[in-house]
Amino acid sequence: PNGTSSSSTGPGASAIASLKNLLTMMIQSGIVRSSHPAIAPMYFENLVRFGGYFEAEREAVAPVLMSFLGATGIHHPYNSVRPRIWYFLHRFVKQLPNSALAVYSSDFVSAVVGLLKISVDPAAIATPADAGSGYGLFDSQLFLFEACGMMLAPANLDDSTRMALLQHLFDPLFSGAQNLMNSKSADQLLQDPRALLQIHHYLTAIGSIVKGFPDVRVEKTASASTPDHLTASTVQVFLKAADMCVAILEALRNSQVVREAARFTLSRMLSVLGAEALPYLPRLIDSLVSSCAVEELLDLLGLLGLAVFKFKPYVAPTASELLLPVISKVYGFLDQVAQNGAAGTDEAVLLQDLRKAYLTWIAAIFNSDLDSVFLAPQNAQHIVTIFQPIATQLAADQSSPQSQRLAFGVISKAVQAWLVDPMGWHTLATLTPSALAALSSSSAASGDAS
């Protein structure tokens, strides 16, 4: 149902051939040039729904892409129709192979760039986006920003062309954010909801462009240097964007919308740049942990779990540095509720999710063979503080069997990592405090060596 490239010779072969003929007739008819508001959305939805057609009919890509970029496509005269077509364009580009995109990159960006001017929807100022209202037209613009990123990602695109187009996209975002930061003090900006939303939009647009590039593949034996799927000049542009993003976050960390944008953008940088982006992680976590709410901490734990799993050859020093601040924030929320009780059902559910996310993150550290971070000099003295609540509270919480299982899983992994004695010198029944201290010292030394 989602493609027409099947070579089946069964009963469905004639139906597939008929569908191909219908799509060919639709494209060649020129019906998309009609400005009627019902025509273009149906036309482009059909093309996206049957994207497999273009695997067999590559010569149809050019005319369809030109119709997307034309006066009844993304520039449609009806305001209510345009955002829908932007979404279909994003899906269309995403379905095409990278190697087929490079030839259209310059024309694509030139046609789209006029639609990328960012402005704040007054309704978004009055109603926070976390209430479900979104950010108005900007939400649809993000499809265009990401589509531009996908068009610039192909390896067969000339690097000088890519850099010129990246500059064309990034310069207005950089200058817009920097001009706002220079126009007022941080305290004044924090009192200006429109300026904060504008900065949020600039950072999120940058992250959406980066999202169009493929994720880096990190192998255990790979070097931690520049990702081989990006050119050095592209990496430098992205690192410049990461620098600006972190600097803005550090200045405006008390704004929820700025924290949201920075978390999104830097998480995309981490996925695309790989180990190149790890130095920004401590600054990101430090700024987020100091002011974040429970919902943000949930997302943050997910990001840290991904970083630990994906970059385990290189992330150990960063994980050691971040361990205590993040754990302190988690236990701070849990202790607050233990003392005052949950404010309602929603908060109780959030805190239950927080327990699960926290335990999943701790388990990910063990699963990635990074348990030596607990035995790092700055963390070893806090091992009891870290694991006692897991054993005495989370593992004993019968109201949440899933949290219990996760807690017992973490305890089991800790025992296997630190108390299993391959030399047969001790058993758990005869293990004395002095012997436990000796084993811990040995494990710490082993962790430092690794």
Short mmCIF file of C-alpha atoms in Angstrom, two decimals:
data_model
loop_
_atom_site.label_atom_id
_atom_site.label_comp_id
_atom_site.label_asym_id
_atom_site.label_seq_id
_atom_site.Cartn_x
_atom_site.Cartn_y
_atom_site.Cartn_z
CA PRO A 1 0.00 0.00 0.00
CA ASN A 2 2.92 2.41 0.54
CA GLY A 3 4.78 1.79 -2.69
CA THR A 4 4.48 0.60 -6.24
CA SER A 5 7.91 -0.81 -6.99
CA SER A 6 7.02 -4.46 -6.42
CA SER A 7 7.98 -6.83 -9.22
CA SER A 8 5.28 -9.30 -8.27
CA THR A 9 3.86 -11.39 -11.10
CA GLY A 10 0.87 -12.59 -9.06
CA PRO A 11 -2.73 -11.34 -9.13
CA GLY A 12 -1.64 -7.96 -7.76
CA ALA A 13 0.76 -7.23 -10.64
CA SER A 14 -1.95 -5.76 -12.88
CA ALA A 15 -3.24 -3.60 -10.03
CA ILE A 16 0.28 -2.26 -9.42
CA ALA A 17 0.72 -1.53 -13.12
CA SER A 18 -2.64 0.28 -13.17
CA LEU A 19 -1.63 2.35 -10.15
CA LYS A 20 1.64 3.31 -11.84
CA ASN A 21 -0.27 4.39 -14.91
CA LEU A 22 -2.68 6.46 -12.84
CA LEU A 23 0.16 8.22 -11.03
CA THR A 24 1.94 8.88 -14.33
CA MET A 25 -1.25 10.34 -15.82
CA MET A 26 -1.80 12.49 -12.72
CA ILE A 27 1.73 13.92 -12.88
CA GLN A 28 1.60 14.55 -16.63
CA SER A 29 -1.87 16.10 -16.52
CA GLY A 30 -0.62 19.30 -14.88
CA ILE A 31 -3.65 19.34 -12.60
CA VAL A 32 -1.46 20.55 -9.75
CA ARG A 33 -1.31 23.95 -11.43
CA SER A 34 -4.91 24.55 -10.36
CA SER A 35 -5.10 27.03 -7.49
CA HIS A 36 -8.23 25.41 -6.02
CA PRO A 37 -7.45 24.74 -2.34
CA ALA A 38 -8.58 21.10 -2.52
CA ILE A 39 -6.43 20.05 -5.48
CA ALA A 40 -2.80 20.47 -4.35
CA PRO A 41 -3.14 18.74 -0.94
CA MET A 42 -4.75 15.67 -2.54
CA TYR A 43 -2.21 15.64 -5.37
CA PHE A 44 0.85 15.77 -3.10
CA GLU A 45 -0.64 13.35 -0.57
CA ASN A 46 -1.05 10.77 -3.33
CA LEU A 47 2.58 11.20 -4.38
CA VAL A 48 3.83 10.78 -0.81
CA ARG A 49 1.53 7.87 -0.04
CA PHE A 50 2.80 5.93 -3.06
CA GLY A 51 6.44 6.98 -2.75
CA GLY A 52 7.65 3.63 -4.04
CA TYR A 53 6.59 4.81 -7.49
CA PHE A 54 9.69 7.00 -7.67
CA GLU A 55 12.03 4.06 -7.08
CA ALA A 56 11.05 2.74 -10.50
CA GLU A 57 10.29 6.09 -12.17
CA ARG A 58 13.29 8.24 -11.23
CA GLU A 59 12.69 10.58 -14.16
CA ALA A 60 9.45 11.69 -12.45
CA VAL A 61 11.33 13.12 -9.45
CA ALA A 62 12.33 16.36 -11.18
CA PRO A 63 8.86 17.46 -12.39
CA VAL A 64 7.26 16.51 -9.07
CA LEU A 65 9.88 18.39 -7.08
CA MET A 66 9.42 21.44 -9.29
CA SER A 67 5.68 21.30 -8.69
CA PHE A 68 6.33 21.11 -4.95
CA LEU A 69 8.48 24.26 -5.19
CA GLY A 70 6.08 26.10 -7.49
CA ALA A 71 3.25 28.60 -7.06
CA THR A 72 0.67 25.95 -6.20
CA GLY A 73 3.06 23.98 -4.03
CA ILE A 74 4.87 25.42 -1.02
CA HIS A 75 3.99 28.94 -2.25
CA HIS A 76 0.28 28.14 -2.60
CA PRO A 77 -1.95 31.25 -2.57
CA TYR A 78 -4.11 29.84 0.25
CA ASN A 79 -2.55 30.30 3.70
CA SER A 80 -4.46 27.33 5.07
CA VAL A 81 -3.04 25.00 2.38
CA ARG A 82 0.65 25.94 2.49
CA PRO A 83 1.62 24.31 5.83
CA ARG A 84 0.09 21.01 4.74
CA ILE A 85 2.15 21.02 1.55
CA TRP A 86 5.30 21.84 3.56
CA TYR A 87 4.68 18.65 5.51
CA PHE A 88 4.21 16.61 2.32
CA LEU A 89 7.44 18.08 0.87
CA HIS A 90 9.33 16.96 3.97
CA ARG A 91 7.95 13.43 3.60
CA PHE A 92 8.70 13.37 -0.12
CA VAL A 93 12.34 14.38 0.34
CA LYS A 94 12.75 11.90 3.20
CA GLN A 95 11.62 9.03 0.96
CA LEU A 96 14.15 9.76 -1.77
CA PRO A 97 17.66 8.23 -1.62
CA ASN A 98 20.42 10.66 -0.65
CA SER A 99 22.25 10.15 -3.90
CA ALA A 100 19.25 11.49 -5.85
CA LEU A 101 19.03 14.78 -3.92
CA ALA A 102 22.32 16.56 -4.60
CA VAL A 103 21.43 17.69 -8.13
CA TYR A 104 18.42 19.61 -6.79
CA SER A 105 19.98 21.10 -3.62
CA SER A 106 20.69 24.64 -4.86
CA ASP A 107 17.28 25.10 -6.52
CA PHE A 108 15.55 23.63 -3.50
CA VAL A 109 17.13 25.96 -0.93
CA SER A 110 16.66 28.99 -3.20
CA ALA A 111 12.94 28.22 -3.51
CA VAL A 112 12.40 27.49 0.17
CA VAL A 113 14.53 30.14 1.87
CA GLY A 114 11.93 32.87 1.43
CA LEU A 115 9.53 30.88 3.62
CA LEU A 116 11.99 30.51 6.49
CA LYS A 117 11.63 33.95 8.04
CA ILE A 118 10.89 33.33 11.71
CA SER A 119 8.32 35.31 13.64
CA VAL A 120 6.52 34.62 16.91
CA ASP A 121 2.84 33.75 16.83
CA PRO A 122 1.04 36.02 19.37
CA ALA A 123 -1.12 33.05 20.40
CA ALA A 124 2.02 31.15 21.43
CA ILE A 125 2.92 33.97 23.85
CA ALA A 126 -0.49 33.84 25.50
CA THR A 127 -0.68 30.04 25.71
CA PRO A 128 2.44 27.98 26.59
CA ALA A 129 3.31 25.29 24.05
CA ASP A 130 3.43 22.66 26.80
CA ALA A 131 -0.33 23.18 27.16
CA GLY A 132 -0.73 21.50 23.77
CA SER A 133 -1.19 24.60 21.62
CA GLY A 134 2.17 24.39 19.80
CA TYR A 135 3.95 27.34 18.23
CA GLY A 136 1.63 28.08 15.34
CA LEU A 137 3.08 28.40 11.84
CA PHE A 138 6.60 27.81 13.16
CA ASP A 139 5.77 24.16 13.83
CA SER A 140 5.17 23.72 10.09
CA GLN A 141 8.26 25.73 9.15
CA LEU A 142 10.36 23.14 10.97
CA PHE A 143 9.47 20.64 8.23
CA LEU A 144 11.09 23.00 5.71
CA PHE A 145 14.20 23.50 7.84
CA GLU A 146 14.68 19.74 8.21
CA ALA A 147 14.03 19.18 4.50
CA CYS A 148 16.78 21.71 3.72
CA GLY A 149 19.12 19.75 5.96
CA MET A 150 18.28 16.53 4.10
CA MET A 151 18.96 18.24 0.77
CA LEU A 152 22.44 19.31 1.95
CA ALA A 153 23.40 15.95 3.48
CA PRO A 154 24.31 13.88 0.37
CA ALA A 155 27.97 12.93 0.20
CA ASN A 156 28.00 13.55 -3.57
CA LEU A 157 27.10 17.23 -3.12
CA ASP A 158 30.06 19.53 -3.81
CA ASP A 159 31.36 20.78 -0.46
CA SER A 160 31.72 24.40 -1.58
CA THR A 161 28.06 24.35 -2.67
CA ARG A 162 27.04 22.80 0.63
CA MET A 163 28.91 25.45 2.61
CA ALA A 164 27.38 28.31 0.60
CA LEU A 165 23.88 26.91 1.14
CA LEU A 166 24.49 26.21 4.83
CA GLN A 167 25.67 29.79 5.26
CA HIS A 168 22.53 30.99 3.47
CA LEU A 169 20.42 29.06 5.99
CA PHE A 170 22.40 29.57 9.18
CA ASP A 171 23.43 33.23 8.90
CA PRO A 172 19.94 34.69 9.53
CA LEU A 173 19.49 32.33 12.50
CA PHE A 174 22.90 33.15 14.00
CA SER A 175 22.53 36.90 13.53
CA GLY A 176 18.93 36.93 14.76
CA ALA A 177 19.79 35.11 18.00
CA GLN A 178 22.96 37.14 18.58
CA ASN A 179 21.20 40.47 17.95
CA LEU A 180 18.55 39.60 20.53
CA MET A 181 21.17 38.54 23.07
CA ASN A 182 23.05 41.81 22.53
CA SER A 183 19.95 44.00 22.66
CA LYS A 184 19.17 43.45 26.35
CA SER A 185 20.65 41.99 29.51
CA ALA A 186 19.83 38.41 30.43
CA ASP A 187 17.51 39.58 33.21
CA GLN A 188 15.62 41.82 30.79
CA LEU A 189 15.30 39.04 28.24
CA LEU A 190 13.91 36.70 30.90
CA GLN A 191 11.09 39.22 31.39
CA ASP A 192 10.31 39.39 27.66
CA PRO A 193 8.23 36.36 26.53
CA ARG A 194 8.32 37.38 22.86
CA ALA A 195 12.14 37.62 22.82
CA LEU A 196 12.47 34.25 24.58
CA LEU A 197 10.18 32.58 22.05
CA GLN A 198 12.10 34.18 19.20
CA ILE A 199 15.36 32.78 20.60
CA HIS A 200 13.65 29.40 21.07
CA HIS A 201 12.63 29.43 17.41
CA TYR A 202 16.13 30.32 16.18
CA LEU A 203 17.74 27.50 18.18
CA THR A 204 15.08 24.95 17.24
CA ALA A 205 15.42 25.85 13.55
CA ILE A 206 19.18 25.23 13.78
CA GLY A 207 18.51 21.86 15.39
CA SER A 208 16.01 20.95 12.67
CA ILE A 209 18.54 21.66 9.90
CA VAL A 210 21.06 19.45 11.69
CA LYS A 211 18.35 16.79 12.11
CA GLY A 212 18.26 16.47 8.32
CA PHE A 213 21.79 15.02 8.36
CA PRO A 214 22.26 11.29 9.10
CA ASP A 215 23.33 10.09 12.52
CA VAL A 216 26.96 9.20 13.04
CA ARG A 217 27.87 5.54 13.37
CA VAL A 218 30.28 4.95 16.23
CA GLU A 219 32.16 1.66 16.37
CA LYS A 220 34.13 0.43 19.35
CA THR A 221 37.29 0.48 17.29
CA ALA A 222 36.54 3.80 15.59
CA SER A 223 38.41 6.99 16.22
CA ALA A 224 36.73 9.73 18.25
CA SER A 225 37.76 12.32 15.65
CA THR A 226 35.66 14.05 13.01
CA PRO A 227 32.69 11.89 11.82
CA ASP A 228 33.57 10.45 8.43
CA HIS A 229 30.08 11.10 7.02
CA LEU A 230 30.58 14.89 7.36
CA THR A 231 33.21 17.12 5.82
CA ALA A 232 35.50 19.06 8.15
CA SER A 233 33.94 22.36 7.09
CA THR A 234 30.43 21.09 7.87
CA VAL A 235 31.57 19.93 11.31
CA GLN A 236 33.00 23.39 12.02
CA VAL A 237 29.70 25.07 11.11
CA PHE A 238 27.80 22.73 13.42
CA LEU A 239 30.30 23.24 16.25
CA LYS A 240 29.89 27.01 15.89
CA ALA A 241 26.13 26.53 16.23
CA ALA A 242 26.64 24.32 19.30
CA ASP A 243 28.87 26.99 20.88
CA MET A 244 26.20 29.62 20.42
CA CYS A 245 23.45 27.32 21.67
CA VAL A 246 25.30 26.47 24.90
CA ALA A 247 26.24 30.13 25.52
CA ILE A 248 22.60 31.21 25.17
CA LEU A 249 21.44 28.38 27.44
CA GLU A 250 23.94 29.33 30.14
CA ALA A 251 22.72 32.94 30.06
CA LEU A 252 18.98 32.12 29.93
CA ARG A 253 18.81 28.83 31.82
CA ASN A 254 15.83 30.04 33.85
CA SER A 255 13.62 30.09 30.75
CA GLN A 256 11.75 26.86 30.10
CA VAL A 257 11.39 27.50 26.36
CA VAL A 258 15.12 28.21 25.95
CA ARG A 259 15.98 25.01 27.86
CA GLU A 260 13.60 23.08 25.61
CA ALA A 261 15.20 24.46 22.44
CA ALA A 262 18.76 23.92 23.67
CA ARG A 263 18.04 20.35 24.72
CA PHE A 264 16.55 19.54 21.33
CA THR A 265 19.32 21.19 19.32
CA LEU A 266 22.24 19.80 21.29
CA SER A 267 20.76 16.31 21.33
CA ARG A 268 20.65 16.48 17.52
CA MET A 269 24.25 17.72 17.49
CA LEU A 270 25.22 14.74 19.63
CA SER A 271 23.53 12.29 17.25
CA VAL A 272 25.08 13.81 14.12
CA LEU A 273 28.53 14.88 15.36
CA GLY A 274 29.11 11.97 17.72
CA ALA A 275 32.14 12.29 19.98
CA GLU A 276 32.84 15.79 18.60
CA ALA A 277 29.81 17.04 20.57
CA LEU A 278 30.56 15.28 23.87
CA PRO A 279 32.49 18.27 25.33
CA TYR A 280 29.23 20.26 25.25
CA LEU A 281 27.34 17.68 27.30
CA PRO A 282 28.58 18.76 30.78
CA ARG A 283 27.68 22.41 30.09
CA LEU A 284 24.28 21.36 28.79
CA ILE A 285 23.55 19.17 31.81
CA ASP A 286 24.83 21.75 34.29
CA SER A 287 22.51 24.42 32.88
CA LEU A 288 19.50 22.11 32.60
CA VAL A 289 19.81 20.37 35.96
CA SER A 290 19.95 23.63 37.90
CA SER A 291 16.49 24.74 36.79
CA CYS A 292 14.64 21.86 35.13
CA ALA A 293 11.22 20.47 36.03
CA VAL A 294 10.40 16.76 36.35
CA GLU A 295 9.29 16.52 32.71
CA GLU A 296 12.58 17.98 31.52
CA LEU A 297 14.58 15.66 33.76
CA LEU A 298 12.83 12.68 32.17
CA ASP A 299 13.98 13.82 28.72
CA LEU A 300 17.44 14.52 30.08
CA LEU A 301 17.81 11.01 31.50
CA GLY A 302 16.79 9.60 28.13
CA LEU A 303 19.46 11.72 26.41
CA LEU A 304 22.11 10.58 28.90
CA GLY A 305 21.11 6.96 28.44
CA LEU A 306 21.47 7.35 24.67
CA ALA A 307 24.89 9.00 25.08
CA VAL A 308 26.10 6.22 27.39
CA PHE A 309 24.91 3.49 25.03
CA LYS A 310 26.02 5.06 21.76
CA PHE A 311 29.36 6.57 22.77
CA LYS A 312 30.53 4.18 25.45
CA PRO A 313 34.10 4.09 24.14
CA TYR A 314 34.51 7.80 24.86
CA VAL A 315 31.80 8.95 27.27
CA ALA A 316 33.25 7.62 30.56
CA PRO A 317 34.98 10.89 31.66
CA THR A 318 31.84 12.89 30.86
CA ALA A 319 29.60 10.36 32.65
CA SER A 320 31.83 10.51 35.74
CA GLU A 321 31.54 14.29 35.80
CA LEU A 322 27.74 14.32 35.39
CA LEU A 323 26.86 11.43 37.69
CA LEU A 324 26.42 13.20 41.04
CA PRO A 325 24.62 16.36 39.82
CA VAL A 326 22.02 14.32 37.95
CA ILE A 327 21.50 11.81 40.77
CA SER A 328 21.19 14.63 43.30
CA LYS A 329 18.47 16.24 41.19
CA VAL A 330 16.55 12.97 40.90
CA TYR A 331 16.69 12.26 44.63
CA GLY A 332 15.80 15.90 45.33
CA PHE A 333 12.50 15.50 43.45
CA LEU A 334 11.79 12.11 45.04
CA ASP A 335 12.57 13.33 48.58
CA GLN A 336 10.37 16.38 48.11
CA VAL A 337 7.39 14.22 47.22
CA ALA A 338 8.19 11.78 50.03
CA GLN A 339 7.93 14.67 52.48
CA ASN A 340 4.99 16.60 51.02
CA GLY A 341 3.14 13.99 48.99
CA ALA A 342 2.20 14.20 45.31
CA ALA A 343 0.11 17.24 44.38
CA GLY A 344 -2.20 15.11 42.22
CA THR A 345 -2.51 12.14 39.91
CA ASP A 346 -0.50 13.77 37.12
CA GLU A 347 2.45 14.49 39.42
CA ALA A 348 2.31 10.97 40.86
CA VAL A 349 2.49 9.50 37.34
CA LEU A 350 5.38 11.81 36.43
CA LEU A 351 7.36 10.77 39.49
CA GLN A 352 6.71 7.12 38.75
CA ASP A 353 8.08 7.73 35.25
CA LEU A 354 11.07 9.52 36.80
CA ARG A 355 11.89 6.47 38.95
CA LYS A 356 11.77 4.23 35.89
CA ALA A 357 13.88 6.59 33.77
CA TYR A 358 16.46 6.95 36.54
CA LEU A 359 16.80 3.21 37.09
CA THR A 360 16.95 2.60 33.35
CA TRP A 361 19.81 5.11 33.09
CA ILE A 362 21.74 3.49 35.97
CA ALA A 363 21.23 0.07 34.35
CA ALA A 364 22.46 1.48 31.01
CA ILE A 365 25.72 2.50 32.70
CA PHE A 366 26.28 -1.09 33.85
CA ASN A 367 25.15 -2.56 30.52
CA SER A 368 27.70 -0.39 28.72
CA ASP A 369 30.54 -1.63 31.00
CA LEU A 370 30.96 1.87 32.41
CA ASP A 371 30.37 0.96 36.08
CA SER A 372 33.86 2.28 36.80
CA VAL A 373 32.33 5.79 36.79
CA PHE A 374 30.79 4.99 40.19
CA LEU A 375 34.28 4.21 41.49
CA ALA A 376 35.91 7.37 40.16
CA PRO A 377 37.59 9.36 42.97
CA GLN A 378 34.88 12.04 43.09
CA ASN A 379 32.06 9.46 43.11
CA ALA A 380 33.33 6.47 45.13
CA GLN A 381 32.69 8.12 48.50
CA HIS A 382 29.02 8.56 47.56
CA ILE A 383 28.30 4.95 46.55
CA VAL A 384 26.18 4.30 49.65
CA THR A 385 24.22 7.52 49.06
CA ILE A 386 23.57 6.44 45.47
CA PHE A 387 22.62 2.80 45.99
CA GLN A 388 20.99 2.77 49.44
CA PRO A 389 17.77 4.47 48.21
CA ILE A 390 17.63 1.99 45.33
CA ALA A 391 17.83 -0.97 47.72
CA THR A 392 15.72 0.35 50.62
CA GLN A 393 13.11 2.47 48.81
CA LEU A 394 12.77 1.78 45.09
CA ALA A 395 13.25 -2.00 45.37
CA ALA A 396 10.76 -2.08 48.26
CA ASP A 397 8.08 0.01 46.50
CA GLN A 398 5.32 -2.55 46.00
CA SER A 399 3.06 0.04 44.38
CA SER A 400 5.15 -0.19 41.20
CA PRO A 401 6.22 -3.73 40.22
CA GLN A 402 8.04 -2.37 37.15
CA SER A 403 10.17 -0.03 39.25
CA GLN A 404 10.86 -2.90 41.64
CA ARG A 405 12.11 -5.10 38.81
CA LEU A 406 14.34 -2.31 37.53
CA ALA A 407 15.69 -1.65 41.03
CA PHE A 408 16.48 -5.32 41.64
CA GLY A 409 18.09 -5.43 38.19
CA VAL A 410 20.39 -2.56 39.13
CA ILE A 411 21.30 -4.23 42.44
CA SER A 412 22.02 -7.48 40.59
CA LYS A 413 24.27 -5.71 38.10
CA ALA A 414 26.15 -3.98 40.92
CA VAL A 415 26.69 -7.30 42.71
CA GLN A 416 27.92 -8.93 39.50
CA ALA A 417 30.23 -6.02 38.75
CA TRP A 418 31.79 -5.57 42.17
CA LEU A 419 31.12 -8.59 44.39
CA VAL A 420 31.63 -11.55 42.06
CA ASP A 421 34.99 -13.01 43.05
CA PRO A 422 36.58 -14.85 40.11
CA MET A 423 39.48 -16.02 42.33
CA GLY A 424 37.17 -17.78 44.81
CA TRP A 425 38.59 -15.92 47.81
CA HIS A 426 35.24 -14.88 49.30
CA THR A 427 31.57 -15.75 49.36
CA LEU A 428 28.73 -13.39 50.21
CA ALA A 429 28.29 -15.30 53.50
CA THR A 430 31.88 -14.73 54.65
CA LEU A 431 32.49 -11.32 53.07
CA THR A 432 33.63 -8.92 55.80
CA PRO A 433 33.64 -5.10 55.64
CA SER A 434 37.42 -5.11 55.31
CA ALA A 435 37.28 -7.63 52.46
CA LEU A 436 34.55 -5.57 50.76
CA ALA A 437 36.76 -2.47 51.03
CA ALA A 438 39.65 -4.37 49.49
CA LEU A 439 37.49 -5.56 46.61
CA SER A 440 36.17 -2.02 46.04
CA SER A 441 39.71 -0.63 45.99
CA SER A 442 40.73 -3.31 43.50
CA SER A 443 37.73 -2.54 41.29
CA ALA A 444 38.45 1.19 41.46
CA ALA A 445 42.05 0.61 40.41
CA SER A 446 40.87 -1.60 37.57
CA GLY A 447 38.38 1.07 36.51
CA ASP A 448 41.07 3.78 36.49
CA ALA A 449 43.32 1.57 34.40
CA SER A 450 40.56 0.97 31.86
#
